[in-house]
Amino acid sequence: MSKSTNGCQSCLHYVFDYETTKTLVVPSLRVGLVFRLAQLVVLLYVVGYVCVVQKAYQETDSVISTVTTKVKGFVFTNTSNMEPRFWDVVDSVIPPQGDHSFFVLTNLVETPDQTQSRCPEFPTPSTICVDDCDCIVGHNDPRGNGVQTGLCENYSTTVKTCEVHSWCPLEIDTKLPERALLAAAENFTVLIKNSITYRKFNFHRRNIRPHVNSSYLKSCEFNRKTNPDCPIFRLKHIVSEAGEDFQEMAVKGGILGILIDWSCDLDWWPGKCYPRYTFSRLDSKDPVNNVSPGYNFRFAKYYKTADGQETRTLIKAYGIRFEVIVFGTAGKFAIVPTIVNLGATLAFLSLVPAITDWFMLMFMRRRELYSRHKTSHLTEEQNAESTSMSTTYGTQ
Amino acid sequence: MSKSTNGCQSCLHYVFDYETTKTLVVPSLRVGLVFRLAQLVVLLYVVGYVCVVQKAYQETDSVISTVTTKVKGFVFTNTSNMEPRFWDVVDSVIPPQGDHSFFVLTNLVETPDQTQSRCPEFPTPSTICVDDCDCIVGHNDPRGNGVQTGLCENYSTTVKTCEVHSWCPLEIDTKLPERALLAAAENFTVLIKNSITYRKFNFHRRNIRPHVNSSYLKSCEFNRKTNPDCPIFRLKHIVSEAGEDFQEMAVKGGILGILIDWSCDLDWWPGKCYPRYTFSRLDSKDPVNNVSPGYNFRFAKYYKTADGQETRTLIKAYGIRFEVIVFGTAGKFAIVPTIVNLGATLAFLSLVPAITDWFMLMFMRRRELYSRHKTSHLTEEQNAESTSMSTTYGTQ
Amino acid sequence: MSKSTNGCQSCLHYVFDYETTKTLVVPSLRVGLVFRLAQLVVLLYVVGYVCVVQKAYQETDSVISTVTTKVKGFVFTNTSNMEPRFWDVVDSVIPPQGDHSFFVLTNLVETPDQTQSRCPEFPTPSTICVDDCDCIVGHNDPRGNGVQTGLCENYSTTVKTCEVHSWCPLEIDTKLPERALLAAAENFTVLIKNSITYRKFNFHRRNIRPHVNSSYLKSCEFNRKTNPDCPIFRLKHIVSEAGEDFQEMAVKGGILGILIDWSCDLDWWPGKCYPRYTFSRLDSKDPVNNVSPGYNFRFAKYYKTADGQETRTLIKAYGIRFEVIVFGTAGKFAIVPTIVNLGATLAFLSLVPAITDWFMLMFMRRRELYSRHKTSHLTEEQNAESTSMSTTYGTQ
């Protein structure tokens, strides 16, 4: 055999010789029980908790969703404040496009026929005046309603206030009807169409389920018990499911969430992946630290008179903003999270022998015997080592 | 040497003595091959699948994005139903702000000059009447168009129906033009500006790429092959890329998603992080379980007549809602996921000796020999143990 | 003892005999130091980096949020271009609903009294004509302003252009005021109400903190140093915090992000979970590859004249779109990520003996001795094996 063959052989030996640990079999039931028990605990954790409860073998994806809403209904109001009027959804739902968020008008303060002109301010300590000297031309009080013209005019027979350039007459928003004007909007219904996608899993679904037909959809109304699949909701029902009273909420307004939960396990029950609806009030009712409670905003309809002057009808609209919030996470088996979790489990299983050894060498009656057979010491060198070590470890 | 030095030394021995496993080298090629092969499989999985395919060494972040859109174009309609009319984007795109979602009007039913007044209902089994007794004052049918006044009026020369208080004349939405009125809106173009941020990685980017200059942007039009970087899209092109026909979709309306995918690998190709556009129809065409197919909504323009009466032009608008949906995940190397995945791999590598041992002691010809050298039994104690164990394990 | 008992016993032995590795204790300080040091490094990484810095023991959830905004303020404009006019938020904030995104008008080009009619185009090379032959009936230039009627009309005393059917008079948007018309909108304030939820942890919070009372909210104004908890922001302050100048931005418009960061550690400081506000400009100021810089859109107010003709006032609105972007991740202790990270650590700890062995057998003076005691070779079989192996490994 040549030298090169020898070199190659030793290299092959280096690569392919298998080095295995030498082991000692201890035929002790107690130690064995501890060992198996520890293994069992780790395995139970993995199978039970990680796999079944947490589904850690899955990768997840968040939902992408589209929502359209369509409100139906009308209200006829006939109160002393206002002339009789018929309101349909075109008049009372803003914006009209049927987005995921829509506002339903329930109460309002209307200020018709405002024009760009001048009028005396509301009387407050800073606006009440005696003569024109008290009013500064161009003064611009952020709490006020316009820019002062410098004149002091009669607000009423008894009070004079500074005149302002503004949209006049000024809005008097303190006379909000105590019973919501469009209280009957509680009977409006809203059809919610929602399509979702989990892109990672190429999974598409709609909230209108396949077994539901058109005729059912024309007449149904959502009810958690009797009609859980119907995508048509009565506003009153939504509000009451959120634990609120529509009539109470209608006066000052508020924000109501229609939460659609699409959480799904696509491994086991892709067929059972359907939306779960919940409802909750999103704004705060807390009266303590609450500036401008409820929900309102102002908008105007602009007109032109025959002589070309612009006028507007200002509306301070109180109502309920409904927000459709779609969320959810889908999980599906994937290799990487599975491997990572199995790996972590294996790492814990590798702790088991260490624990068992510790138990065996600490608590067993025959621990001396076990230790003698399991552990060998470098005895003949011990002295030499010990001498050198005493110098090293010593406390001189 | 004093006792305390001894105590200290034994303590130091306890901490710093190194306990290593005793091993047996088995110079068998077969066993070695099995060992190396198993190692190879684990390493290949890690390098190939985890690192290259899944990029599990990266941490990820979701995109934060802003979108503005600007539609351009105009249409001139000249049909028998309506007087000639010029429509620009101000008339036909709702809302005007250029948000991530915009609606382009393609077809409409217009009901001009509606006023708050009274008119007979459309004839249906529940509204046809013979005399006033058939109509109930204040009756409020959710399927109807207003609140009944209690009178029975002539709807036509042959039919009498209950009169309602409503916006009159009532809208007749059955006469929807069969060919979309604003079919020419297919030539509208939309400029989409999209800025994105991955906050975790402090990475910002726009869909208008740096090498693109203003003059190109003024004349270009998106085309997947010839102009993939142009952010100006012809509506017809968008719809056809989504596999739909604009003319067909324009009649009843629909919802179209403009999906912008910003998925990026920031380790290797941050320069290649650019948007990929796809288009798909988001609403359902399924005729079976589809209530109110297509996409439409009603809005009104409010006017005041010279004598101060409010009138409105009601428009039932059919059209295509375009939704720009921006999504994506960026990945970048991070320590924690790398460590976790390496750890899992190491855990699997620690399985390899167990597998090899099993192979060696089960399938090799010399397994007896290997077993004898690898495993030792507590032989002298065996009998004593065995006696006690027979009592324990036995089946008496 | 019967055979079955024996079989059962051997089975029990198989299950409950504990097989432990045989070990060798090496009383070398150096090797021990290397071993403990490597362990220390791994532990430090885990405790320091994984636990403290990365908080990898936590599971995370993304925020679900609702935002309402309410702008306050007014502006009085009195320039030569326009008659004196008073603007409140109803006139200058679009849309009015107080959504998470709102537009504040700062500059505009108004084209009043447009009607559906005919007028000569603006002179450009393609619209200038000599007589009617140069104009094509129905020609529809996407760059133009209407559909050509086929006539050539006087645009001015010197130039003739093709007549178009359009909303006339045409908008002349080149005369944009150089100083923003509603520059004073910088003093508008916006109240932002933001409620958030981390659903996984059932954690709700508002940006109006509990210790803040109504009277404070009525007068405060956000300031990073003096009033960091006040949810009322002056627009000028927002823009300057974003590093921009309101007056400059107001001329051409732009998009400004109000970023609310709700990142929280719910294990240690749930009480410290409050919003952090930052502001940044979202659109590009880059003048190079920027088509239609700034932010503007057109909208119209529709009127009807006494004789029933529709007219409109077209407004090209420049201004700042404010977008409230809420983001954040909450982390809380959870078993699965903890286990996974501990597992990965354990796997790395299991590397430590391998490294120490390698050090011991490569670099120690007594490595021959250690090797002899640690590793045994199948010596008596070696020859036999070696023979067979030379056949296998050899290079014949």
PDB file of C-alpha atoms in Angstrom, chain B residues 13-29 59 64-70 72-76 84-92 96-100 110 112-113 191 193 195 197 199 206 208-214 217-219 231-232 234 301-304 306 311 313 334-336 338-344 346-347 350 361 366 369-370 372-377 382 386 389-391 393-395, chain C residues 1 5 8-9 12-13 16-17 19 21-29 31-33 35-36 45 49-50 54 56 94-95 101 103 116 140-147 165-167 255 259 261 278 282-284 286-300 302-304 306 310 312 314 316 321 323 325 327 340-341 344 347-348 351-354 356-357 360 373-378 380-382 384-385 389 392-393:
ATOM      1  CA  HIS B  13     -13.412  21.513  41.044  1.00  0.00           C
ATOM      2  CA  TYR B  14     -17.162  21.345  41.022  1.00  0.00           C
ATOM      3  CA  VAL B  15     -17.434  24.443  38.857  1.00  0.00           C
ATOM      4  CA  PHE B  16     -14.456  24.071  36.575  1.00  0.00           C
ATOM      5  CA  ASP B  17     -13.937  20.324  36.179  1.00  0.00           C
ATOM      6  CA  TYR B  18     -15.074  19.477  32.728  1.00  0.00           C
ATOM      7  CA  GLU B  19     -17.268  16.425  32.324  1.00  0.00           C
ATOM      8  CA  THR B  20     -17.166  15.078  28.813  1.00  0.00           C
ATOM      9  CA  THR B  21     -18.880  12.038  27.348  1.00  0.00           C
ATOM     10  CA  LYS B  22     -16.844   8.929  26.645  1.00  0.00           C
ATOM     11  CA  THR B  23     -17.127   7.872  23.078  1.00  0.00           C
ATOM     12  CA  LEU B  24     -16.508   4.823  20.945  1.00  0.00           C
ATOM     13  CA  VAL B  25     -15.204   5.152  17.416  1.00  0.00           C
ATOM     14  CA  VAL B  26     -16.788   2.662  15.047  1.00  0.00           C
ATOM     15  CA  PRO B  27     -14.762   2.399  11.860  1.00  0.00           C
ATOM     16  CA  SER B  28     -17.672   1.247   9.697  1.00  0.00           C
ATOM     17  CA  LEU B  29     -18.223   2.892   6.344  1.00  0.00           C
ATOM     18  CA  GLU B  59     -37.844  39.622  10.363  1.00  0.00           C
ATOM     19  CA  ILE B  64     -47.745  51.750   5.646  1.00  0.00           C
ATOM     20  CA  SER B  65     -48.966  53.584   2.586  1.00  0.00           C
ATOM     21  CA  THR B  66     -50.562  56.750   1.269  1.00  0.00           C
ATOM     22  CA  VAL B  67     -52.400  56.915  -2.009  1.00  0.00           C
ATOM     23  CA  THR B  68     -53.655  59.799  -4.069  1.00  0.00           C
ATOM     24  CA  THR B  69     -55.481  59.379  -7.330  1.00  0.00           C
ATOM     25  CA  LYS B  70     -56.317  61.860 -10.049  1.00  0.00           C
ATOM     26  CA  LYS B  72     -58.703  62.813 -16.129  1.00  0.00           C
ATOM     27  CA  GLY B  73     -61.137  62.815 -19.029  1.00  0.00           C
ATOM     28  CA  PHE B  74     -64.543  63.926 -20.196  1.00  0.00           C
ATOM     29  CA  VAL B  75     -67.549  62.484 -21.956  1.00  0.00           C
ATOM     30  CA  PHE B  76     -70.187  64.025 -24.161  1.00  0.00           C
ATOM     31  CA  PRO B  84     -76.949  66.629 -24.822  1.00  0.00           C
ATOM     32  CA  ARG B  85     -74.614  66.986 -21.914  1.00  0.00           C
ATOM     33  CA  PHE B  86     -70.922  67.342 -21.239  1.00  0.00           C
ATOM     34  CA  TRP B  87     -69.510  65.437 -18.269  1.00  0.00           C
ATOM     35  CA  ASP B  88     -66.081  66.090 -16.828  1.00  0.00           C
ATOM     36  CA  VAL B  89     -64.497  64.338 -13.847  1.00  0.00           C
ATOM     37  CA  VAL B  90     -66.067  66.858 -11.486  1.00  0.00           C
ATOM     38  CA  ASP B  91     -69.474  65.582 -12.600  1.00  0.00           C
ATOM     39  CA  SER B  92     -68.617  61.906 -12.762  1.00  0.00           C
ATOM     40  CA  PRO B  96     -63.627  64.361  -5.733  1.00  0.00           C
ATOM     41  CA  GLN B  97     -60.722  64.309  -3.251  1.00  0.00           C
ATOM     42  CA  GLY B  98     -58.663  61.677  -4.993  1.00  0.00           C
ATOM     43  CA  ASP B  99     -58.596  59.158  -2.201  1.00  0.00           C
ATOM     44  CA  HIS B 100     -57.500  55.533  -2.468  1.00  0.00           C
ATOM     45  CA  GLU B 110     -81.958  60.817 -13.264  1.00  0.00           C
ATOM     46  CA  PRO B 112     -85.117  65.855 -11.851  1.00  0.00           C
ATOM     47  CA  ASP B 113     -87.260  68.369 -10.022  1.00  0.00           C
ATOM     48  CA  LEU B 191     -52.763  58.830 -12.114  1.00  0.00           C
ATOM     49  CA  LYS B 193     -49.352  58.288  -6.577  1.00  0.00           C
ATOM     50  CA  SER B 195     -45.718  56.387  -1.156  1.00  0.00           C
ATOM     51  CA  THR B 197     -42.893  53.095   4.330  1.00  0.00           C
ATOM     52  CA  ARG B 199     -41.091  51.707   9.553  1.00  0.00           C
ATOM     53  CA  ARG B 206     -42.680  55.867  -4.167  1.00  0.00           C
ATOM     54  CA  ILE B 208     -42.926  56.831  -9.348  1.00  0.00           C
ATOM     55  CA  ARG B 209     -39.403  55.522  -9.766  1.00  0.00           C
ATOM     56  CA  PRO B 210     -36.371  57.815  -9.685  1.00  0.00           C
ATOM     57  CA  HIS B 211     -35.400  57.268 -13.306  1.00  0.00           C
ATOM     58  CA  VAL B 212     -38.831  58.410 -14.497  1.00  0.00           C
ATOM     59  CA  ASN B 213     -38.955  62.077 -15.478  1.00  0.00           C
ATOM     60  CA  SER B 214     -41.806  64.545 -15.733  1.00  0.00           C
ATOM     61  CA  LEU B 217     -45.084  61.000 -16.958  1.00  0.00           C
ATOM     62  CA  LYS B 218     -47.026  63.527 -18.997  1.00  0.00           C
ATOM     63  CA  SER B 219     -47.437  61.225 -21.967  1.00  0.00           C
ATOM     64  CA  PRO B 231     -48.335  55.237 -12.899  1.00  0.00           C
ATOM     65  CA  ILE B 232     -51.042  56.414 -15.320  1.00  0.00           C
ATOM     66  CA  ARG B 234     -56.469  53.842 -18.669  1.00  0.00           C
ATOM     67  CA  LYS B 301     -78.229  67.771  -5.966  1.00  0.00           C
ATOM     68  CA  TYR B 302     -80.338  70.177  -3.961  1.00  0.00           C
ATOM     69  CA  TYR B 303     -81.730  73.387  -5.405  1.00  0.00           C
ATOM     70  CA  LYS B 304     -84.035  76.109  -4.247  1.00  0.00           C
ATOM     71  CA  ALA B 306     -87.128  81.360  -6.671  1.00  0.00           C
ATOM     72  CA  THR B 311     -86.146  70.729  -5.003  1.00  0.00           C
ATOM     73  CA  THR B 313     -82.346  66.103  -8.742  1.00  0.00           C
ATOM     74  CA  ALA B 334     -32.437  39.913  12.001  1.00  0.00           C
ATOM     75  CA  ILE B 335     -30.729  38.053  14.819  1.00  0.00           C
ATOM     76  CA  VAL B 336     -33.685  36.575  16.681  1.00  0.00           C
ATOM     77  CA  THR B 338     -31.932  33.517  12.609  1.00  0.00           C
ATOM     78  CA  ILE B 339     -31.025  32.174  16.042  1.00  0.00           C
ATOM     79  CA  VAL B 340     -34.398  30.509  16.445  1.00  0.00           C
ATOM     80  CA  ASN B 341     -34.108  28.767  13.100  1.00  0.00           C
ATOM     81  CA  LEU B 342     -30.487  27.773  13.645  1.00  0.00           C
ATOM     82  CA  GLY B 343     -31.479  26.478  17.072  1.00  0.00           C
ATOM     83  CA  ALA B 344     -34.222  24.359  15.582  1.00  0.00           C
ATOM     84  CA  LEU B 346     -29.219  22.174  15.757  1.00  0.00           C
ATOM     85  CA  ALA B 347     -31.939  20.375  17.643  1.00  0.00           C
ATOM     86  CA  SER B 350     -28.816  16.304  17.618  1.00  0.00           C
ATOM     87  CA  LEU B 361     -27.537  -1.559  16.624  1.00  0.00           C
ATOM     88  CA  ARG B 366     -21.552  -6.716  13.814  1.00  0.00           C
ATOM     89  CA  LEU B 369     -19.976  -6.323  18.921  1.00  0.00           C
ATOM     90  CA  TYR B 370     -20.921  -2.668  18.685  1.00  0.00           C
ATOM     91  CA  ARG B 372     -21.057  -4.815  23.690  1.00  0.00           C
ATOM     92  CA  HIS B 373     -18.535  -2.016  23.358  1.00  0.00           C
ATOM     93  CA  LYS B 374     -20.969   0.868  23.392  1.00  0.00           C
ATOM     94  CA  THR B 375     -23.273  -0.164  26.200  1.00  0.00           C
ATOM     95  CA  SER B 376     -22.257  -1.480  29.538  1.00  0.00           C
ATOM     96  CA  HIS B 377     -24.692  -2.957  32.058  1.00  0.00           C
ATOM     97  CA  GLN B 382     -27.923  -6.828  38.036  1.00  0.00           C
ATOM     98  CA  SER B 386     -33.382  -7.987  39.087  1.00  0.00           C
ATOM     99  CA  MET B 389     -37.521  -5.656  40.112  1.00  0.00           C
ATOM    100  CA  SER B 390     -39.231  -8.968  39.618  1.00  0.00           C
ATOM    101  CA  THR B 391     -41.280  -8.053  42.675  1.00  0.00           C
ATOM    102  CA  TYR B 393     -42.580  -5.595  37.589  1.00  0.00           C
ATOM    103  CA  GLY B 394     -44.110  -9.014  38.265  1.00  0.00           C
ATOM    104  CA  THR B 395     -47.723  -9.892  37.528  1.00  0.00           C
TER     105      THR B 395
ATOM    106  CA  MET C   1     -40.575 -17.868  36.747  1.00  0.00           C
ATOM    107  CA  THR C   5     -43.322 -13.235  32.985  1.00  0.00           C
ATOM    108  CA  CYS C   8     -43.100  -9.064  30.160  1.00  0.00           C
ATOM    109  CA  GLN C   9     -40.095  -8.324  32.304  1.00  0.00           C
ATOM    110  CA  LEU C  12     -40.518  -3.565  31.053  1.00  0.00           C
ATOM    111  CA  HIS C  13     -36.752  -3.543  31.098  1.00  0.00           C
ATOM    112  CA  PHE C  16     -37.876   1.510  32.013  1.00  0.00           C
ATOM    113  CA  ASP C  17     -34.156   0.722  31.996  1.00  0.00           C
ATOM    114  CA  GLU C  19     -29.538   4.388  29.503  1.00  0.00           C
ATOM    115  CA  THR C  21     -23.989   8.328  28.871  1.00  0.00           C
ATOM    116  CA  LYS C  22     -20.668   7.426  30.461  1.00  0.00           C
ATOM    117  CA  THR C  23     -18.623  10.474  31.183  1.00  0.00           C
ATOM    118  CA  LEU C  24     -15.049  11.391  31.931  1.00  0.00           C
ATOM    119  CA  VAL C  25     -14.217  14.174  34.339  1.00  0.00           C
ATOM    120  CA  VAL C  26     -11.248  16.230  33.214  1.00  0.00           C
ATOM    121  CA  PRO C  27      -9.908  18.337  36.082  1.00  0.00           C
ATOM    122  CA  SER C  28      -8.365  21.000  33.862  1.00  0.00           C
ATOM    123  CA  LEU C  29      -8.964  24.633  34.712  1.00  0.00           C
ATOM    124  CA  VAL C  31     -10.905  23.408  29.638  1.00  0.00           C
ATOM    125  CA  GLY C  32     -13.361  24.205  32.415  1.00  0.00           C
ATOM    126  CA  LEU C  33     -12.943  27.913  31.757  1.00  0.00           C
ATOM    127  CA  PHE C  35     -16.685  25.436  28.858  1.00  0.00           C
ATOM    128  CA  ARG C  36     -18.114  27.913  31.356  1.00  0.00           C
ATOM    129  CA  TYR C  45     -27.242  36.393  24.586  1.00  0.00           C
ATOM    130  CA  TYR C  49     -30.505  40.265  23.796  1.00  0.00           C
ATOM    131  CA  VAL C  50     -33.455  37.936  23.315  1.00  0.00           C
ATOM    132  CA  GLN C  54     -35.962  41.908  21.540  1.00  0.00           C
ATOM    133  CA  ALA C  56     -38.851  37.534  22.071  1.00  0.00           C
ATOM    134  CA  ILE C  94     -63.701  68.360   2.933  1.00  0.00           C
ATOM    135  CA  PRO C  95     -65.244  65.900   3.614  1.00  0.00           C
ATOM    136  CA  SER C 101     -58.427  61.885   6.616  1.00  0.00           C
ATOM    137  CA  PHE C 103     -58.589  68.187   3.542  1.00  0.00           C
ATOM    138  CA  GLN C 116     -73.414  73.580 -20.416  1.00  0.00           C
ATOM    139  CA  ASN C 140     -62.265  64.638 -28.520  1.00  0.00           C
ATOM    140  CA  ASP C 141     -58.755  65.629 -27.525  1.00  0.00           C
ATOM    141  CA  PRO C 142     -57.917  64.226 -24.076  1.00  0.00           C
ATOM    142  CA  ARG C 143     -55.715  67.279 -23.477  1.00  0.00           C
ATOM    143  CA  GLY C 144     -58.554  69.630 -24.456  1.00  0.00           C
ATOM    144  CA  ASN C 145     -61.508  70.873 -22.492  1.00  0.00           C
ATOM    145  CA  GLY C 146     -64.438  69.605 -24.477  1.00  0.00           C
ATOM    146  CA  VAL C 147     -65.858  68.085 -27.610  1.00  0.00           C
ATOM    147  CA  HIS C 165     -69.082  71.915 -26.162  1.00  0.00           C
ATOM    148  CA  SER C 166     -68.188  72.056 -22.476  1.00  0.00           C
ATOM    149  CA  TRP C 167     -68.882  73.762 -19.149  1.00  0.00           C
ATOM    150  CA  ILE C 255     -50.266  65.668   2.171  1.00  0.00           C
ATOM    151  CA  LEU C 259     -48.722  59.424  12.886  1.00  0.00           C
ATOM    152  CA  ASP C 261     -47.716  55.267  17.559  1.00  0.00           C
ATOM    153  CA  THR C 278     -45.136  62.368  15.063  1.00  0.00           C
ATOM    154  CA  LEU C 282     -46.179  62.173   2.900  1.00  0.00           C
ATOM    155  CA  ASP C 283     -46.111  63.473  -0.662  1.00  0.00           C
ATOM    156  CA  SER C 284     -42.924  64.114  -2.557  1.00  0.00           C
ATOM    157  CA  ASP C 286     -38.835  66.206  -5.307  1.00  0.00           C
ATOM    158  CA  PRO C 287     -39.159  68.549  -8.292  1.00  0.00           C
ATOM    159  CA  VAL C 288     -37.503  66.171 -10.773  1.00  0.00           C
ATOM    160  CA  ASN C 289     -39.841  63.253 -11.330  1.00  0.00           C
ATOM    161  CA  ASN C 290     -42.981  64.841 -10.027  1.00  0.00           C
ATOM    162  CA  VAL C 291     -46.090  65.110 -12.120  1.00  0.00           C
ATOM    163  CA  SER C 292     -48.700  67.504 -10.681  1.00  0.00           C
ATOM    164  CA  PRO C 293     -46.787  68.433  -7.526  1.00  0.00           C
ATOM    165  CA  GLY C 294     -48.669  69.392  -4.391  1.00  0.00           C
ATOM    166  CA  TYR C 295     -52.230  68.334  -3.841  1.00  0.00           C
ATOM    167  CA  ASN C 296     -55.338  69.641  -5.505  1.00  0.00           C
ATOM    168  CA  PHE C 297     -58.663  68.496  -6.815  1.00  0.00           C
ATOM    169  CA  ARG C 298     -61.686  70.073  -8.446  1.00  0.00           C
ATOM    170  CA  PHE C 299     -65.184  70.122  -7.095  1.00  0.00           C
ATOM    171  CA  ALA C 300     -68.287  72.041  -7.986  1.00  0.00           C
ATOM    172  CA  TYR C 302     -74.402  73.060  -8.604  1.00  0.00           C
ATOM    173  CA  TYR C 303     -77.141  75.662  -8.890  1.00  0.00           C
ATOM    174  CA  LYS C 304     -80.246  76.123 -10.972  1.00  0.00           C
ATOM    175  CA  ALA C 306     -84.763  80.733 -12.174  1.00  0.00           C
ATOM    176  CA  GLU C 310     -78.104  74.170 -14.425  1.00  0.00           C
ATOM    177  CA  ARG C 312     -72.084  75.393 -11.434  1.00  0.00           C
ATOM    178  CA  LEU C 314     -66.122  75.073 -10.296  1.00  0.00           C
ATOM    179  CA  LYS C 316     -59.950  73.966  -8.147  1.00  0.00           C
ATOM    180  CA  ARG C 321     -54.736  66.682   3.235  1.00  0.00           C
ATOM    181  CA  GLU C 323     -54.053  61.804   7.305  1.00  0.00           C
ATOM    182  CA  ILE C 325     -52.282  57.067  10.578  1.00  0.00           C
ATOM    183  CA  PHE C 327     -50.104  52.026  14.069  1.00  0.00           C
ATOM    184  CA  VAL C 340     -39.400  28.418  21.103  1.00  0.00           C
ATOM    185  CA  ASN C 341     -36.730  30.870  22.156  1.00  0.00           C
ATOM    186  CA  ALA C 344     -33.276  27.563  20.496  1.00  0.00           C
ATOM    187  CA  ALA C 347     -29.923  23.872  21.284  1.00  0.00           C
ATOM    188  CA  PHE C 348     -27.066  26.357  21.301  1.00  0.00           C
ATOM    189  CA  LEU C 351     -23.164  23.020  21.121  1.00  0.00           C
ATOM    190  CA  VAL C 352     -20.988  24.095  24.028  1.00  0.00           C
ATOM    191  CA  PRO C 353     -19.639  20.584  24.922  1.00  0.00           C
ATOM    192  CA  ALA C 354     -18.800  19.976  21.263  1.00  0.00           C
ATOM    193  CA  THR C 356     -15.060  22.424  24.423  1.00  0.00           C
ATOM    194  CA  ASP C 357     -14.197  18.892  23.305  1.00  0.00           C
ATOM    195  CA  MET C 360      -9.554  20.115  24.607  1.00  0.00           C
ATOM    196  CA  HIS C 373      -9.388   8.204  28.064  1.00  0.00           C
ATOM    197  CA  LYS C 374     -12.305   9.767  26.298  1.00  0.00           C
ATOM    198  CA  THR C 375     -12.328   7.819  23.066  1.00  0.00           C
ATOM    199  CA  SER C 376     -11.977   4.079  22.710  1.00  0.00           C
ATOM    200  CA  HIS C 377     -11.502   2.344  19.381  1.00  0.00           C
ATOM    201  CA  LEU C 378     -12.818  -1.021  18.373  1.00  0.00           C
ATOM    202  CA  GLU C 380      -9.459  -6.034  18.093  1.00  0.00           C
ATOM    203  CA  GLU C 381     -11.809  -5.656  15.179  1.00  0.00           C
ATOM    204  CA  GLN C 382      -9.830  -2.816  13.689  1.00  0.00           C
ATOM    205  CA  ALA C 384     -10.568  -7.012  10.107  1.00  0.00           C
ATOM    206  CA  GLU C 385     -12.459  -3.818   9.464  1.00  0.00           C
ATOM    207  CA  MET C 389     -12.272  -0.969   4.315  1.00  0.00           C
ATOM    208  CA  THR C 392     -13.903  -0.124  -0.082  1.00  0.00           C
ATOM    209  CA  TYR C 393     -11.962   3.084   0.372  1.00  0.00           C
TER     210      TYR C 393
END
